[in-house]
Short mmCIF file of C-alpha atoms (C1' of nucleotides) in Angstrom, two decimals:
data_model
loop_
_atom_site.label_atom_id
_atom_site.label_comp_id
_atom_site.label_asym_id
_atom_site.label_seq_id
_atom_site.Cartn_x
_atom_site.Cartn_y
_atom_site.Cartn_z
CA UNK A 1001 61.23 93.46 90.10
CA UNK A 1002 63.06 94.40 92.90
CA UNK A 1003 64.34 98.12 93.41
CA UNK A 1004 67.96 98.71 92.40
CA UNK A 1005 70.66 101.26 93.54
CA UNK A 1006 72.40 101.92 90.70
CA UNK A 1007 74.93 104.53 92.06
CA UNK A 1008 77.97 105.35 90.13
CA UNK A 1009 80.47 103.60 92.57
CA UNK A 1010 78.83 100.53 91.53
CA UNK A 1011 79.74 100.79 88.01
CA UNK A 1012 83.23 102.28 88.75
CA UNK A 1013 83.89 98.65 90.59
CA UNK A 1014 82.84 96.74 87.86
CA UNK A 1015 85.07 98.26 85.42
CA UNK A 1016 87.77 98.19 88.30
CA UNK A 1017 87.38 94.54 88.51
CA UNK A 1018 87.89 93.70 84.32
CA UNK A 1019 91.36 95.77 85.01
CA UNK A 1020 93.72 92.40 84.42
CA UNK A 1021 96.40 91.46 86.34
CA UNK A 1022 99.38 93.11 86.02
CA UNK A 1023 98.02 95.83 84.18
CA UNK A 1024 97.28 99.42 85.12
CA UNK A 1025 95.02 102.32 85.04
CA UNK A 1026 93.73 105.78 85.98
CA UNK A 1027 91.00 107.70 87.33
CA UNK A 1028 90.35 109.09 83.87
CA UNK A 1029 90.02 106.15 81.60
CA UNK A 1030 87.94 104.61 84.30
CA UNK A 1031 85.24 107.91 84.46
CA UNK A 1032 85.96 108.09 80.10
CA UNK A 1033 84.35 103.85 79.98
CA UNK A 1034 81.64 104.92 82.10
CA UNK A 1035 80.69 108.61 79.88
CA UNK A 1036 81.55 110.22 82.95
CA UNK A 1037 85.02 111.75 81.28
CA UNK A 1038 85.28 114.64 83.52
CA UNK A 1039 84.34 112.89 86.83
CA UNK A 1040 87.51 110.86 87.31
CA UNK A 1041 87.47 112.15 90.87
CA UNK A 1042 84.50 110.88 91.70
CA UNK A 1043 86.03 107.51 90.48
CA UNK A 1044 88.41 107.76 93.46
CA UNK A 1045 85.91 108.45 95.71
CA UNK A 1046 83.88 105.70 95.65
CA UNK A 1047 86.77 104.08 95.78
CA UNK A 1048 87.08 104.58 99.63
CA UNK A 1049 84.13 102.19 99.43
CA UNK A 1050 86.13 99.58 97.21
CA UNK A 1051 87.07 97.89 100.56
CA UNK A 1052 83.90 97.17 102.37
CA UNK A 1053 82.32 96.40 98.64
CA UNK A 1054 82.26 92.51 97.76
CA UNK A 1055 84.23 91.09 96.32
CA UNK A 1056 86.80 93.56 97.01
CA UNK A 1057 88.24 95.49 94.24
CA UNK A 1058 91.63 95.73 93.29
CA UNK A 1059 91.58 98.99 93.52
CA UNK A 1060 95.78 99.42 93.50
CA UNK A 1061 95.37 98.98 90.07
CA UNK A 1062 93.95 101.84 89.26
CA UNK A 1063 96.28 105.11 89.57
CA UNK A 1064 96.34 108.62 88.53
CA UNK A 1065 97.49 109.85 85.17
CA UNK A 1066 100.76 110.25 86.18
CA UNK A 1067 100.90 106.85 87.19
CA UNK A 1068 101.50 107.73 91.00
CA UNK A 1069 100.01 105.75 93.75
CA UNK A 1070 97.52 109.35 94.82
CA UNK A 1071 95.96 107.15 97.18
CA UNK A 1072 98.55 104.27 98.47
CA UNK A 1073 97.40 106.13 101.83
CA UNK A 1074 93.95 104.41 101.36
CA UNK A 1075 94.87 101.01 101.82
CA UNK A 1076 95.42 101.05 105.47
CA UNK A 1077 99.55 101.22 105.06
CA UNK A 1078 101.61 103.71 103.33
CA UNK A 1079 103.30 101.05 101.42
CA UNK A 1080 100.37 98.36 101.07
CA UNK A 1081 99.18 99.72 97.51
CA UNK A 1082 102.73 99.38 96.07
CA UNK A 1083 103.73 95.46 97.70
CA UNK A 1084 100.21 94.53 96.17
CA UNK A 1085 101.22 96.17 92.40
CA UNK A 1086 104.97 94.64 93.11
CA UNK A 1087 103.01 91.12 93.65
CA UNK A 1088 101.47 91.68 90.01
CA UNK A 1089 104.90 91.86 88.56
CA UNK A 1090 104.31 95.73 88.51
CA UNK A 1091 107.63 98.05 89.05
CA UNK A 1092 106.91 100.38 91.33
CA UNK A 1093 109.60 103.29 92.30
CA UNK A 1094 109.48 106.26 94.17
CA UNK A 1095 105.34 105.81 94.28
CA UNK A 1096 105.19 105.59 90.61
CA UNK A 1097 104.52 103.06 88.19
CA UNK A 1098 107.78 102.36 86.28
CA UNK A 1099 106.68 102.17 82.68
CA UNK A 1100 103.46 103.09 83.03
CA UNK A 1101 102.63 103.52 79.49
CA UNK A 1102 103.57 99.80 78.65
CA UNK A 1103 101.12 98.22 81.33
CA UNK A 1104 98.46 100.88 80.54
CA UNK A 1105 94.94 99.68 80.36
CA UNK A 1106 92.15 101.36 79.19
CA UNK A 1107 88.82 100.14 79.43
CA UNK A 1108 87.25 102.01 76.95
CA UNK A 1109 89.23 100.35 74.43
CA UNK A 1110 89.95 96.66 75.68
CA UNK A 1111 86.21 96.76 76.59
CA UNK A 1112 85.50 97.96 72.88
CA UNK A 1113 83.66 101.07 74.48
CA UNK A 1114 84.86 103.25 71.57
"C1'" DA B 243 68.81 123.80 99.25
"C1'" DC B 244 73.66 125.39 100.11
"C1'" DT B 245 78.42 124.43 101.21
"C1'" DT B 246 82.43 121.52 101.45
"C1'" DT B 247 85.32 117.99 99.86
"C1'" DG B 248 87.84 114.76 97.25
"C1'" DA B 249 92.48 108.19 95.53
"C1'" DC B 250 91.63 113.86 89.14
"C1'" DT B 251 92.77 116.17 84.60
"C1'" DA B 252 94.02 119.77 81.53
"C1'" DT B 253 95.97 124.04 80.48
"C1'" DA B 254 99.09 127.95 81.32
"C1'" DA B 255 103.29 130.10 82.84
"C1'" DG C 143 111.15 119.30 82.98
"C1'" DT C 144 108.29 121.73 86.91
"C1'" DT C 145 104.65 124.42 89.60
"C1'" DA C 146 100.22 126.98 89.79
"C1'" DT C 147 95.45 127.58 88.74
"C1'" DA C 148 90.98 126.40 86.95
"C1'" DG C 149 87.39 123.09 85.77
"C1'" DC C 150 84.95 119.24 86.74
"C1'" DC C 151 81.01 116.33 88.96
"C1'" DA C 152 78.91 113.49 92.52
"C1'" DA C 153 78.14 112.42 97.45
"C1'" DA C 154 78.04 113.85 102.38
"C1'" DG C 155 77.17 117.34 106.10
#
DNA sequence: ACTTTGACTATAA
DNA sequence: GTTATAGCCAAAG
């Protein structure tokens, strides 16, 4: 069998990727899915790879706990990260996510990780 | 092998 | 409600 690079990007973008449309989530829940609770920073870095990864990831889903867009900067535009959340029907004001807590999705828990 | 960094989170004041 | 500080872990230099 052929080698495999398992790195821990990899598996950020596949739970990045189940994150429906429309629906949100953070750093956190993302690391929490993967066992890697208290790396949720390291979910945001790979994340600067999200964009040369295929198929891309829709990475403006996925937001701090706070439900700011931390890293709208990333997308190559200021404002890019909240026109793509605004094309999911998401409400996005002052560079956070207007009820947050209603669009909310955890992967730990709609991917029956628990 | 050591140091620095980074799209975070939790706790304390 | 906010701001400040500490903890956290993996990848890059």
């Amino acid at each position: 069998m052929p080698k495999k690079e398992n790195t821990f990007a990899q598996d950020v973008y596949a739970i990045c990727r189940e994150i429906p449309t429309g629906r949100v989530t953070s750093y956190g829940a993302i690391a929490k899915a993967l066992g890697l609770s208290r790396s949720a920073r390291m979910v945001g870095y790979a994340m600067n790879n999200s964009f040369t990864v295929k198929p891309s990831v829709p990475a403006h889903r996925v937001v701090n706990r706070n439900g700011v867009l931390t890293g709208k900067h990333h997308f190559g535009g200021p404002d890019t990260m909240q026109v793509l959340l605004e094309q999911e029907g998401i409400v996005v004001k002052d560079d956070q996510i207007q009820d947050f807590s209603n669009i909310f999705w955890d992967p730990a828990v709609e991917l029956g990780n628990l």
